[in-house]
């Protein structure tokens, strides 16, 4: 695995870099050596945030954790990633493997609960007409509805877009490419 470690409002010291690389090394058994791992460590007020993103074969494995200590955040994000890998191992094995992940380690140490594959269940389907509007109008509409995201037809680009509310309180815009 190749580690790309960056910091935002924090200096990435050698001990800090070594710690995250060592901890992420536990996941190397699941991935091939040419898999990129992006780590962003940041400090906002007293929160120490670690975000890890592992893109492979069109899928992105991502986890983010925050605590009052960077080392605790590192431990928590590693636990979260391991849980994601174990929970979705069957789907990952079925859909993705084109050499991006080593499958032999998925067979080791699985409990009966982990063996049960949980299907994603759609509990509600909505159909609605999307109206042409600007990004600002879409954000206003999303906020009026109290939703976390909103699908709309962007009148500026004449494309279907999605606006969403980010954890930091700002907004994001998704512009799909077909």
GROMACS .gro file of C-alpha atoms in nm:
model
  178
    1UNK     CA    1   0.000   0.000   0.000
    2UNK     CA    2   0.114   0.352  -0.074
    3UNK     CA    3   0.037   0.605   0.198
    4UNK     CA    4  -0.029   0.971   0.118
    5UNK     CA    5  -0.049   1.152   0.452
    6UNK     CA    6  -0.142   1.519   0.474
    7UNK     CA    7  -0.231   1.761   0.750
    8UNK     CA    8  -0.470   2.050   0.788
    9UNK     CA    9  -0.399   2.286   1.078
   10UNK     CA   10  -0.155   2.027   1.213
   11UNK     CA   11   0.206   1.942   1.146
   12UNK     CA   12   0.252   1.577   1.054
   13UNK     CA   13   0.545   1.479   1.273
   14UNK     CA   14   0.748   1.167   1.205
   15UNK     CA   15   0.603   0.981   1.511
   16UNK     CA   16   0.249   1.071   1.400
   17UNK     CA   17   0.315   0.957   1.043
   18UNK     CA   18   0.479   0.636   1.165
   19UNK     CA   19   0.181   0.563   1.392
   20UNK     CA   20  -0.081   0.595   1.118
   21UNK     CA   21   0.129   0.397   0.869
   22UNK     CA   22   0.189   0.122   1.127
   23UNK     CA   23  -0.180   0.103   1.217
   24UNK     CA   24  -0.292   0.105   0.854
   25UNK     CA   25  -0.033  -0.165   0.792
   26UNK     CA   26  -0.278  -0.402   0.965
   27UNK     CA   27  -0.503  -0.357   0.661
   28UNK     CA   28  -0.227  -0.440   0.410
   29UNK     CA   29  -0.330  -0.804   0.420
   30UNK     CA   30  -0.657  -0.706   0.249
   31UNK     CA   31  -0.508  -0.491  -0.029
   32UNK     CA   32  -0.241  -0.523  -0.294
   33UNK     CA   33   0.078  -0.323  -0.260
   34UNK     CA   34  -0.014  -0.073  -0.535
   35UNK     CA   35  -0.332   0.043  -0.355
   36UNK     CA   36  -0.320   0.412  -0.260
   37UNK     CA   37  -0.430   0.516   0.088
   38UNK     CA   38  -0.506   0.884   0.149
   39UNK     CA   39  -0.489   1.005   0.508
   40UNK     CA   40  -0.585   1.355   0.617
   41UNK     CA   41  -0.527   1.460   0.976
   42UNK     CA   42  -0.674   1.788   1.092
   43UNK     CA   43  -0.736   1.987   1.406
   44UNK     CA   44  -1.047   2.200   1.447
   45UNK     CA   45  -1.069   2.371   1.785
   46UNK     CA   46  -1.002   2.083   2.025
   47UNK     CA   47  -1.113   1.808   1.785
   48UNK     CA   48  -0.844   1.590   1.630
   49UNK     CA   49  -0.984   1.440   1.310
   50UNK     CA   50  -0.843   1.153   1.103
   51UNK     CA   51  -0.993   1.074   0.763
   52UNK     CA   52  -0.879   0.772   0.560
   53UNK     CA   53  -0.984   0.713   0.199
   54UNK     CA   54  -0.892   0.401   0.002
   55UNK     CA   55  -1.012   0.408  -0.360
   56UNK     CA   56  -0.998   0.082  -0.557
   57UNK     CA   57  -1.181  -0.056  -0.861
   58UNK     CA   58  -1.445   0.217  -0.866
   59UNK     CA   59  -1.529   0.180  -0.497
   60UNK     CA   60  -1.415   0.407  -0.218
   61UNK     CA   61  -1.361   0.281   0.134
   62UNK     CA   62  -1.375   0.581   0.369
   63UNK     CA   63  -1.376   0.639   0.742
   64UNK     CA   64  -1.350   0.948   0.958
   65UNK     CA   65  -1.319   0.973   1.334
   66UNK     CA   66  -1.264   1.260   1.576
   67UNK     CA   67  -1.163   1.281   1.940
   68UNK     CA   68  -0.967   1.509   2.170
   69UNK     CA   69  -0.645   1.317   2.093
   70UNK     CA   70  -0.496   1.242   1.749
   71UNK     CA   71  -0.370   0.898   1.854
   72UNK     CA   72  -0.717   0.800   1.978
   73UNK     CA   73  -0.867   0.920   1.650
   74UNK     CA   74  -0.617   0.704   1.461
   75UNK     CA   75  -0.715   0.395   1.662
   76UNK     CA   76  -1.085   0.464   1.615
   77UNK     CA   77  -1.059   0.515   1.237
   78UNK     CA   78  -0.864   0.189   1.195
   79UNK     CA   79  -1.131  -0.001   1.391
   80UNK     CA   80  -1.399   0.155   1.173
   81UNK     CA   81  -1.221   0.057   0.849
   82UNK     CA   82  -1.170  -0.301   0.969
   83UNK     CA   83  -1.540  -0.321   1.053
   84UNK     CA   84  -1.638  -0.192   0.709
   85UNK     CA   85  -1.414  -0.445   0.536
   86UNK     CA   86  -1.547  -0.736   0.741
   87UNK     CA   87  -1.912  -0.629   0.708
   88UNK     CA   88  -1.897  -0.596   0.332
   89UNK     CA   89  -1.648  -0.870   0.252
   90UNK     CA   90  -1.895  -1.089   0.063
   91UNK     CA   91  -2.014  -0.806  -0.160
   92UNK     CA   92  -1.659  -0.691  -0.215
   93UNK     CA   93  -1.550  -1.039  -0.316
   94UNK     CA   94  -1.843  -1.082  -0.554
   95UNK     CA   95  -1.826  -0.748  -0.731
   96UNK     CA   96  -1.486  -0.594  -0.724
   97UNK     CA   97  -1.199  -0.822  -0.744
   98UNK     CA   98  -0.987  -0.747  -1.035
   99UNK     CA   99  -0.673  -0.788  -0.832
  100UNK     CA  100  -0.731  -0.485  -0.609
  101UNK     CA  101  -0.792  -0.683  -0.292
  102UNK     CA  102  -0.648  -1.005  -0.159
  103UNK     CA  103  -0.940  -1.237  -0.094
  104UNK     CA  104  -0.768  -1.506   0.111
  105UNK     CA  105  -0.778  -1.295   0.429
  106UNK     CA  106  -1.153  -1.255   0.413
  107UNK     CA  107  -1.191  -1.621   0.498
  108UNK     CA  108  -1.000  -1.601   0.826
  109UNK     CA  109  -1.158  -1.524   1.161
  110UNK     CA  110  -1.519  -1.477   1.061
  111UNK     CA  111  -1.791  -1.530   1.318
  112UNK     CA  112  -2.137  -1.665   1.244
  113UNK     CA  113  -2.276  -1.312   1.264
  114UNK     CA  114  -2.022  -1.190   1.010
  115UNK     CA  115  -2.106  -1.486   0.786
  116UNK     CA  116  -2.465  -1.369   0.744
  117UNK     CA  117  -2.481  -1.139   0.449
  118UNK     CA  118  -2.704  -0.842   0.514
  119UNK     CA  119  -2.885  -0.725   0.206
  120UNK     CA  120  -2.947  -0.357   0.159
  121UNK     CA  121  -3.318  -0.304   0.199
  122UNK     CA  122  -3.495  -0.018   0.023
  123UNK     CA  123  -3.782   0.077   0.254
  124UNK     CA  124  -3.920   0.368   0.056
  125UNK     CA  125  -3.922   0.481  -0.306
  126UNK     CA  126  -4.013   0.832  -0.414
  127UNK     CA  127  -4.087   0.968  -0.759
  128UNK     CA  128  -4.101   1.339  -0.816
  129UNK     CA  129  -4.055   1.588  -1.093
  130UNK     CA  130  -3.736   1.787  -1.078
  131UNK     CA  131  -3.761   2.152  -1.165
  132UNK     CA  132  -3.493   2.367  -1.323
  133UNK     CA  133  -3.329   2.589  -1.063
  134UNK     CA  134  -2.995   2.737  -0.964
  135UNK     CA  135  -2.767   2.581  -0.704
  136UNK     CA  136  -2.864   2.852  -0.454
  137UNK     CA  137  -3.235   2.784  -0.508
  138UNK     CA  138  -3.175   2.410  -0.461
  139UNK     CA  139  -2.993   2.472  -0.131
  140UNK     CA  140  -3.279   2.693  -0.013
  141UNK     CA  141  -3.534   2.427  -0.113
  142UNK     CA  142  -3.331   2.156   0.064
  143UNK     CA  143  -3.318   2.363   0.382
  144UNK     CA  144  -3.690   2.441   0.366
  145UNK     CA  145  -3.762   2.069   0.342
  146UNK     CA  146  -3.519   1.988   0.623
  147UNK     CA  147  -3.333   1.734   0.408
  148UNK     CA  148  -2.962   1.653   0.399
  149UNK     CA  149  -2.955   1.639   0.017
  150UNK     CA  150  -3.164   1.755  -0.276
  151UNK     CA  151  -3.180   1.639  -0.640
  152UNK     CA  152  -3.249   1.910  -0.898
  153UNK     CA  153  -3.206   2.007  -1.264
  154UNK     CA  154  -2.935   2.274  -1.272
  155UNK     CA  155  -3.063   2.554  -1.496
  156UNK     CA  156  -2.709   2.689  -1.545
  157UNK     CA  157  -2.553   2.363  -1.670
  158UNK     CA  158  -2.872   2.188  -1.788
  159UNK     CA  159  -2.767   1.875  -1.598
  160UNK     CA  160  -2.913   1.680  -1.306
  161UNK     CA  161  -2.720   1.765  -0.988
  162UNK     CA  162  -2.737   1.692  -0.617
  163UNK     CA  163  -2.665   1.941  -0.338
  164UNK     CA  164  -2.594   1.813   0.009
  165UNK     CA  165  -2.513   1.945   0.354
  166UNK     CA  166  -2.163   1.861   0.475
  167UNK     CA  167  -2.062   1.777   0.832
  168UNK     CA  168  -1.872   2.106   0.854
  169UNK     CA  169  -2.195   2.301   0.789
  170UNK     CA  170  -2.107   2.395   0.431
  171UNK     CA  171  -2.268   2.255   0.117
  172UNK     CA  172  -2.148   2.019  -0.153
  173UNK     CA  173  -2.254   1.982  -0.516
  174UNK     CA  174  -2.247   1.653  -0.705
  175UNK     CA  175  -2.229   1.680  -1.084
  176UNK     CA  176  -2.263   1.325  -1.223
  177UNK     CA  177  -2.080   1.230  -1.542
  178UNK     CA  178  -2.240   0.972  -1.768
   0.00000   0.00000   0.00000
